Amino acid sequence: MNLVIIDYNAGNVQSVKFALQRLGVEATLSNDKHTILKADKVLFPGVGEASYAMQQLQKYDLHRVIPHLTQPVLGICLGMQLMCSYSEENDTSCLNIFSPNVKKFDPIHKVPHMGWNQLYDLKGTLYKKAKEDDYTYFVHSYYVPICDDTSARSSYGIDFSASLEKGNFHATQFHPEKSGKFGEQIIKNFLEL
Amino acid sequence: MLSKRIIPCLDVKDGRTVKGINFVNLIDAGDPVEQGMIYAEQGADELVFLDITATHEKRKTLVTLVQKVAAKLNIPFTVGGGIKSVEDAFAALRAGADKISVNSAAVRRPELITELANRFGAQCVVVAIDAKKVADDVWKIHLNGGRLETDLELFSWAKEAESRGAGEILFTSMNNDGTKQGFANEALAQLSEIVNIPIIASGGAGTMEHFKDTFTTGKADAALAASIFHFNMIAIPDLKRYLKKEGLAIRV
């Protein structure tokens, strides 16, 4: 299987690559659109700030490529937020694969939302062999509201999208690569799509 | 519900885990990667690796350690010890660390926190603070593993660290560290009132009740300990079952 991790100077690419290796799979790191277009599956991680990350995608012309990918794509954390239409973080236009606007958490709770939190209302293909209320690892200050494409929810003051799914596009706000055995199962499920 | 986190801390010198009290009488305690994996298996929520190697090759030893840990570990981890610049932090994060912690370097040059947060995001910047209570409600920041007292005060420094972009504060009470008499819950609770970022309690863990107290009275988001886990005085699975039974949000 030809797996590509999008490497655009804004990702925890190494952690994702290691997580795949622990499952016995090698992935290529790339920012080249041709390599990404030819991949069987694409992982789109992200850590950091939205406008900087979008600039990086634009630098490699990936903002035009990613929304038109037809193979399974998995966005992670900031990757998921960039797949939405807009982010309040520095007023950033994003990839518009999913329709919601990304919002900042109300500071009634500590921000960032950091640590292990539970998932509810699991649906979709990523959650094979997963059970309700399991914990996954989150680190984020912005969130995707609940929408039609929400495939799992979590709660931090308000309910938010822990993951999204639409056609070939999958995305998790949590870090499956850092979420112990549960996270490994999610990645396995993605690899088996 | 967001769970309270249990964080074992591993001190690493020249690529090996060391055990000791307050950095004296260090004994070799094996491979940090293997030790970290054991903690992860037992249910640790996160790990902290503190590199206490003192050589010119520091960055290289840190990166080697991070790469080895990141390849094996399926939970998040923080590295600290000698991160003085954006370049040091980049090397550690690029190698696979989830967060980096800064201590003395941030006190000497607070702009470092801003630079790290702007470049990598607040979520991966942990500001570690060692402080000693010198009078009622007065805690003084210490540097160099506690050997050097400064004029900086805990609460104002924590506030400044937050405003400069720290994503988390790791507060070690020097009065409590090594005593096994419990965490500095009063100061911890005050910290949680003052800043709106997660606080990791450190220093003083001796019993399972101490963890409960720091999560309730101390309002801590996470609790860090080294020796009680290294010397098997408390097993992580027992601790987490106990805390859950006590009604806390805990991942078991």
Coordinates of C-alpha atoms in Angstrom, one line a residue:
Chain A
M1 CA 0.0 0.0 0.0
N2 CA 1.3 3.4 -1.0
L3 CA 0.7 5.6 2.1
V4 CA 1.6 9.3 2.0
I5 CA 1.8 11.6 5.0
I6 CA 1.5 15.3 3.9
D7 CA 4.6 17.0 5.2
Y8 CA 4.1 20.8 5.1
N9 CA 6.2 22.2 8.0
A10 CA 3.2 22.2 10.3
G11 CA 2.6 18.6 11.2
N12 CA 3.6 16.1 13.8
V13 CA 4.6 14.0 10.9
Q14 CA 7.2 12.0 12.7
S15 CA 4.7 10.8 15.4
V16 CA 2.3 9.7 12.7
K17 CA 5.0 7.9 10.7
F18 CA 6.1 6.1 13.9
A19 CA 2.6 5.1 14.7
L20 CA 2.2 3.5 11.3
Q21 CA 5.6 1.7 11.7
R22 CA 4.3 0.2 15.0
L23 CA 1.5 -1.3 12.9
G24 CA 4.1 -2.6 10.5
V25 CA 3.4 -0.1 7.7
E26 CA 5.8 2.3 6.0
A27 CA 4.7 5.7 4.9
T28 CA 6.3 8.3 2.7
L29 CA 6.5 12.0 3.8
S30 CA 5.8 14.4 1.0
N31 CA 4.7 17.9 0.1
D32 CA 4.7 17.1 -3.6
K33 CA 1.2 17.1 -5.1
H34 CA 1.9 14.4 -7.7
T35 CA 3.1 12.0 -5.0
I36 CA 0.1 12.8 -2.9
L37 CA -2.3 12.4 -5.8
K38 CA -0.9 8.9 -6.6
A39 CA -1.1 7.7 -3.0
D40 CA -3.5 4.9 -2.1
K41 CA -4.2 6.7 1.2
V42 CA -3.3 10.1 2.5
L43 CA -2.7 11.2 6.1
F44 CA -2.9 14.9 6.8
P45 CA -1.6 15.7 10.3
G46 CA -1.3 19.1 11.7
V47 CA 0.0 20.9 14.8
G48 CA 0.3 24.6 15.3
E49 CA -1.5 27.7 14.0
A50 CA -4.2 27.7 11.2
S51 CA -3.1 30.7 9.1
Y52 CA 0.6 29.6 9.0
A53 CA -0.5 26.1 8.1
M54 CA -2.7 27.3 5.3
Q55 CA 0.2 29.4 3.9
Q56 CA 2.3 26.3 3.9
L57 CA -0.3 24.4 2.0
Q58 CA -0.5 27.2 -0.5
K59 CA 3.2 27.3 -0.9
Y60 CA 3.1 23.7 -2.2
D61 CA -0.2 24.2 -4.1
L62 CA -1.8 21.6 -1.8
H63 CA -4.8 23.8 -0.9
R64 CA -6.1 23.1 -4.4
V65 CA -5.2 19.4 -4.4
I66 CA -6.4 18.1 -1.1
P67 CA -10.2 18.9 -1.5
H68 CA -10.2 16.9 -4.8
L69 CA -8.5 13.8 -3.5
T70 CA -10.6 10.7 -4.2
Q71 CA -8.7 8.1 -2.1
P72 CA -9.2 7.8 1.7
V73 CA -7.8 10.8 3.5
L74 CA -7.4 11.1 7.3
G75 CA -6.9 14.6 8.8
I76 CA -5.7 14.8 12.3
C77 CA -6.1 17.6 14.8
L78 CA -5.2 20.9 13.0
G79 CA -5.5 18.8 9.8
M80 CA -9.2 18.3 10.6
Q81 CA -9.7 22.0 11.3
L82 CA -8.1 22.9 8.0
M83 CA -10.5 20.6 6.2
C84 CA -13.4 22.8 7.4
S85 CA -14.5 26.0 5.6
Y86 CA -13.1 28.6 7.9
S87 CA -11.3 29.0 11.2
E88 CA -11.6 31.8 13.7
E89 CA -7.9 31.3 14.4
N90 CA -6.5 34.4 12.8
D91 CA -9.5 34.7 10.5
T92 CA -8.4 31.9 8.1
S93 CA -10.1 30.5 5.1
C94 CA -9.6 26.8 5.0
L95 CA -10.1 23.9 2.5
N96 CA -13.9 23.7 2.7
I97 CA -14.3 20.0 2.5
F98 CA -16.5 20.0 5.6
S99 CA -18.9 22.9 6.0
P100 CA -18.5 24.1 9.6
N101 CA -16.6 27.1 10.9
V102 CA -13.9 26.3 13.5
K103 CA -14.5 28.2 16.7
K104 CA -12.4 29.1 19.7
F105 CA -13.3 27.4 23.0
D106 CA -15.0 29.7 25.5
P107 CA -12.6 30.2 28.3
I108 CA -15.1 29.0 31.0
H109 CA -12.7 26.0 31.1
K110 CA -9.0 26.0 30.8
V111 CA -7.7 26.3 27.2
P112 CA -6.2 24.4 25.5
H113 CA -8.4 21.4 26.0
M114 CA -5.5 19.1 26.8
G115 CA -5.6 15.5 27.8
W116 CA -7.7 12.3 27.5
N117 CA -11.4 12.7 26.9
Q118 CA -14.3 10.3 26.0
L119 CA -16.0 9.8 22.7
Y120 CA -19.7 9.4 22.3
D121 CA -22.2 8.6 19.5
L122 CA -19.7 6.8 17.4
K123 CA -20.6 6.2 13.8
G124 CA -18.9 5.7 10.6
T125 CA -16.1 3.4 9.4
L126 CA -13.3 4.5 11.7
Y127 CA -14.9 3.0 14.8
K128 CA -15.0 -0.6 14.0
K129 CA -14.2 -2.6 17.2
A130 CA -14.4 0.7 19.2
K131 CA -16.7 1.2 22.1
E132 CA -18.5 4.2 23.5
D133 CA -16.9 6.2 26.3
D134 CA -13.4 5.3 25.4
Y135 CA -10.7 7.9 26.0
T136 CA -8.6 9.5 23.3
Y137 CA -5.9 12.2 23.5
F138 CA -6.8 15.8 22.6
V139 CA -4.8 19.0 22.5
H140 CA -6.6 22.0 20.9
S141 CA -7.9 25.5 21.6
Y142 CA -10.3 25.6 18.7
Y143 CA -13.1 23.1 17.9
V144 CA -15.4 22.0 15.2
P145 CA -19.1 22.4 16.2
I146 CA -21.5 19.4 15.8
C147 CA -22.6 19.1 12.2
D148 CA -24.1 16.6 9.7
D149 CA -20.7 15.1 9.2
T150 CA -19.9 14.5 12.9
S151 CA -19.0 10.9 13.3
A152 CA -18.2 11.1 17.1
R153 CA -18.7 13.7 19.7
S154 CA -16.8 14.7 22.8
S155 CA -17.6 17.3 25.4
Y156 CA -15.6 20.1 27.0
G157 CA -18.1 22.7 28.3
I158 CA -20.0 22.1 25.1
D159 CA -20.4 19.2 22.8
F160 CA -18.0 19.3 19.8
S161 CA -17.0 17.1 16.8
A162 CA -14.4 14.6 17.9
S163 CA -14.3 13.4 14.3
L164 CA -15.9 14.0 10.9
E165 CA -16.6 11.7 8.0
K166 CA -17.9 12.5 4.5
G167 CA -17.3 10.1 1.6
N168 CA -13.5 9.4 1.4
F169 CA -12.7 12.2 3.9
H170 CA -12.1 11.3 7.5
A171 CA -10.8 13.5 10.2
T172 CA -10.2 13.3 14.0
Q173 CA -9.7 16.2 16.4
F174 CA -7.9 13.8 18.8
H175 CA -4.5 12.3 18.1
P176 CA -5.0 8.6 17.2
E177 CA -1.2 8.2 17.0
K178 CA -1.0 9.2 20.7
S179 CA -4.2 7.5 22.0
G180 CA -2.8 4.2 23.1
K181 CA -4.5 1.0 21.9
F182 CA -7.7 2.7 21.0
G183 CA -5.9 5.0 18.7
E184 CA -4.1 2.2 17.1
Q185 CA -7.4 0.5 16.3
I186 CA -8.6 3.7 14.6
I187 CA -5.5 3.9 12.4
K188 CA -5.9 0.2 11.6
N189 CA -9.5 0.8 10.6
F190 CA -8.4 3.6 8.3
L191 CA -5.7 1.4 6.7
E192 CA -8.3 -1.3 6.1
L193 CA -10.7 1.1 4.2
Chain B
M1 CA -15.3 14.1 30.6
L2 CA -11.7 15.3 30.5
S3 CA -9.7 13.0 32.7
K4 CA -7.1 13.9 35.3
R5 CA -3.7 12.9 34.1
I6 CA -1.1 10.8 35.9
I7 CA 2.4 11.6 34.6
P8 CA 5.5 9.6 35.6
C9 CA 8.7 11.6 35.2
L10 CA 12.0 9.9 34.1
D11 CA 15.3 11.5 34.7
V12 CA 17.8 10.6 32.0
K13 CA 21.5 11.0 32.1
D14 CA 23.8 10.0 29.2
G15 CA 20.9 8.1 27.7
R16 CA 20.1 6.0 30.8
T17 CA 17.3 6.4 33.3
V18 CA 18.7 7.4 36.7
K19 CA 17.0 7.2 40.1
G20 CA 17.9 9.3 43.0
I21 CA 16.6 11.8 45.4
N22 CA 17.1 15.4 44.4
F23 CA 19.8 14.4 41.9
V24 CA 22.2 12.9 44.4
N25 CA 23.2 9.3 44.8
L26 CA 22.1 8.5 41.3
I27 CA 21.8 4.9 40.4
D28 CA 21.4 3.5 36.9
A29 CA 17.8 2.4 36.4
G30 CA 17.9 1.0 32.9
D31 CA 16.8 2.0 29.4
P32 CA 14.4 5.0 29.4
V33 CA 12.5 3.7 26.4
E34 CA 11.8 0.4 28.1
Q35 CA 10.9 2.1 31.3
G36 CA 8.6 4.5 29.5
M37 CA 6.9 1.6 27.7
I38 CA 6.2 -0.1 31.0
Y39 CA 4.6 3.0 32.4
A40 CA 2.5 3.4 29.2
E41 CA 1.3 -0.3 29.5
Q42 CA 0.4 0.4 33.1
G43 CA -1.9 3.2 32.1
A44 CA 0.3 6.4 32.5
D45 CA -1.5 9.2 30.6
E46 CA 1.7 11.0 29.6
L47 CA 5.4 10.9 30.3
V48 CA 8.0 13.5 31.0
F49 CA 11.6 12.8 30.2
L50 CA 14.0 15.2 31.9
D51 CA 17.5 15.1 30.4
I52 CA 20.0 15.9 33.0
T53 CA 23.1 15.2 30.9
A54 CA 25.5 18.1 31.0
T55 CA 27.7 18.0 27.9
H56 CA 28.3 20.1 24.9
E57 CA 26.6 17.4 22.8
K58 CA 23.4 18.0 24.7
R59 CA 21.1 18.6 21.7
K60 CA 22.3 15.5 20.0
T61 CA 21.7 13.3 23.1
L62 CA 18.3 14.8 23.5
V63 CA 17.3 14.2 19.9
T64 CA 18.5 10.6 20.0
L65 CA 16.5 10.0 23.1
V66 CA 13.4 11.6 21.7
Q67 CA 13.6 9.5 18.5
K68 CA 13.9 6.3 20.4
V69 CA 11.0 7.1 22.7
A70 CA 8.7 8.4 19.9
A71 CA 9.3 5.3 17.8
K72 CA 7.9 3.1 20.6
L73 CA 5.5 5.1 22.7
N74 CA 1.8 5.4 21.8
I75 CA 1.0 8.1 24.4
P76 CA 2.2 11.7 24.5
F77 CA 5.4 12.8 26.1
T78 CA 7.2 15.9 27.0
V79 CA 11.0 16.5 27.0
G80 CA 12.9 19.0 29.1
G81 CA 16.3 19.7 30.2
G82 CA 18.5 22.3 28.5
I83 CA 16.1 23.6 25.9
K84 CA 17.4 27.1 25.4
S85 CA 16.3 28.2 21.9
V86 CA 13.7 27.7 19.2
E87 CA 16.3 25.5 17.4
D88 CA 16.7 23.2 20.4
A89 CA 12.9 22.9 20.6
F90 CA 12.5 22.4 16.9
A91 CA 15.0 19.5 17.0
A92 CA 13.1 17.8 19.8
L93 CA 9.6 18.3 18.3
R94 CA 10.8 17.3 14.8
A95 CA 12.2 14.1 16.4
G96 CA 8.8 13.3 17.7
A97 CA 8.3 14.9 21.1
D98 CA 4.8 16.2 21.7
K99 CA 5.8 19.0 24.0
I100 CA 8.9 20.6 25.3
S101 CA 9.4 22.0 28.7
V102 CA 11.5 25.1 29.5
N103 CA 12.6 26.3 32.9
S104 CA 15.7 28.3 33.6
A105 CA 16.1 29.5 30.0
A106 CA 12.6 31.0 30.1
V107 CA 13.3 32.8 33.3
R108 CA 16.6 34.2 31.9
R109 CA 14.9 35.3 28.7
P110 CA 11.1 35.3 28.9
E111 CA 10.8 36.1 25.1
L112 CA 11.8 32.5 24.6
I113 CA 8.2 31.4 25.6
T114 CA 6.7 33.8 23.0
E115 CA 9.0 32.6 20.3
L116 CA 8.2 29.0 21.0
A117 CA 4.5 29.6 21.1
N118 CA 4.5 31.6 17.9
R119 CA 6.5 29.0 16.1
F120 CA 5.0 25.8 17.4
G121 CA 1.8 26.7 19.1
A122 CA 1.1 27.1 22.8
Q123 CA -0.1 23.5 23.1
C124 CA 3.4 22.2 23.0
V125 CA 5.1 24.7 25.3
V126 CA 5.3 23.6 29.0
V127 CA 6.8 26.2 31.4
A128 CA 8.3 24.3 34.3
I129 CA 8.6 26.3 37.5
D130 CA 10.6 25.3 40.6
A131 CA 9.6 27.5 43.6
K132 CA 10.2 27.6 47.3
K133 CA 7.9 29.1 49.9
V134 CA 9.8 31.8 51.7
A135 CA 6.9 33.4 53.6
D136 CA 3.1 33.2 53.8
D137 CA 1.9 33.3 50.2
V138 CA 5.4 34.2 48.9
W139 CA 7.0 31.7 46.6
K140 CA 10.4 32.4 45.0
I141 CA 11.4 30.9 41.7
H142 CA 14.7 28.9 41.8
L143 CA 16.9 28.0 38.9
N144 CA 19.5 25.4 38.1
G145 CA 17.7 22.6 39.7
G146 CA 16.9 24.7 42.8
R147 CA 20.4 25.9 43.5
L148 CA 19.9 29.5 42.5
E149 CA 17.2 31.7 44.1
T150 CA 15.8 34.6 42.0
D151 CA 13.6 37.6 42.9
L152 CA 10.8 36.3 40.7
E153 CA 7.6 35.3 42.4
L154 CA 5.6 32.3 41.5
F155 CA 2.2 33.8 40.8
S156 CA 3.4 36.7 38.8
W157 CA 5.8 34.6 36.8
A158 CA 3.0 32.0 36.1
K159 CA 0.8 34.8 34.8
E160 CA 3.5 36.2 32.6
A161 CA 4.3 32.7 31.2
E162 CA 0.6 32.3 30.3
S163 CA 0.4 35.7 28.7
R164 CA 3.5 34.9 26.7
G165 CA 2.0 31.8 25.3
A166 CA 2.7 28.9 27.7
G167 CA 0.2 26.0 27.1
E168 CA 0.7 24.4 30.4
I169 CA 2.5 25.0 33.7
L170 CA 4.5 22.3 35.6
F171 CA 4.9 23.6 39.1
T172 CA 7.3 21.8 41.5
S173 CA 7.2 22.9 45.1
M174 CA 10.7 22.6 46.5
N175 CA 9.3 22.5 50.0
N176 CA 7.3 19.4 49.2
D177 CA 9.7 17.7 46.8
G178 CA 11.1 14.5 48.3
T179 CA 9.1 14.8 51.4
K180 CA 6.3 12.3 50.4
Q181 CA 4.0 14.5 52.5
G182 CA 1.7 15.5 49.7
F183 CA 1.6 18.2 47.0
A184 CA 1.5 22.0 47.6
N185 CA -2.2 22.1 47.2
E186 CA -2.8 25.6 48.5
A187 CA -0.4 27.2 46.0
L188 CA -1.7 24.9 43.2
A189 CA -5.3 26.0 43.8
Q190 CA -4.2 29.6 43.7
L191 CA -2.3 29.0 40.5
S192 CA -5.5 27.5 38.9
E193 CA -7.4 30.7 39.9
I194 CA -4.8 33.0 38.4
V195 CA -4.2 31.3 35.1
N196 CA -6.5 29.6 32.6
I197 CA -4.1 26.9 31.3
P198 CA -3.6 23.4 32.7
I199 CA -1.5 23.0 35.8
I200 CA 0.7 19.9 36.5
A201 CA 1.3 19.4 40.2
S202 CA 4.8 18.1 41.1
G203 CA 6.7 17.4 44.3
G204 CA 5.5 15.6 47.4
A205 CA 3.6 12.5 46.2
G206 CA 3.8 9.8 48.8
T207 CA 0.3 8.1 48.9
M208 CA -2.6 7.6 46.7
E209 CA -4.6 10.1 48.8
H210 CA -2.1 12.8 47.9
F211 CA -3.1 12.4 44.3
K212 CA -6.8 12.7 45.2
D213 CA -6.1 15.8 47.3
T214 CA -4.1 17.5 44.6
F215 CA -6.9 16.9 42.0
T216 CA -9.6 18.1 44.4
T217 CA -8.2 20.6 46.9
G218 CA -5.3 21.6 44.7
K219 CA -7.5 21.8 41.5
A220 CA -4.6 20.3 39.5
D221 CA -5.2 19.0 36.0
A222 CA -2.4 16.5 36.2
A223 CA 0.0 15.1 38.8
L224 CA 3.6 14.2 38.2
A225 CA 5.8 11.9 40.3
A226 CA 9.1 10.1 39.9
S227 CA 10.4 8.1 42.8
I228 CA 7.1 6.6 44.0
F229 CA 6.7 5.0 40.6
H230 CA 10.3 4.2 40.1
F231 CA 10.6 2.5 43.4
N232 CA 7.2 0.7 43.0
M233 CA 5.8 2.3 46.1
I234 CA 2.5 2.9 44.2
A235 CA 1.5 1.0 41.1
I236 CA -0.2 3.1 38.4
P237 CA -3.1 0.7 37.9
D238 CA -3.9 0.6 41.6
L239 CA -3.7 4.4 41.8
K240 CA -6.0 4.9 38.8
R241 CA -8.6 2.4 40.1
Y242 CA -8.5 4.2 43.5
L243 CA -9.0 7.7 42.0
K244 CA -11.8 6.4 39.8
K245 CA -13.5 4.9 42.9
E246 CA -13.1 8.2 44.6
G247 CA -15.2 9.8 41.9
L248 CA -12.6 11.5 39.8
A249 CA -12.5 11.4 36.0
I250 CA -9.8 8.9 35.3
R251 CA -8.9 6.9 32.2
V252 CA -8.6 3.2 33.2

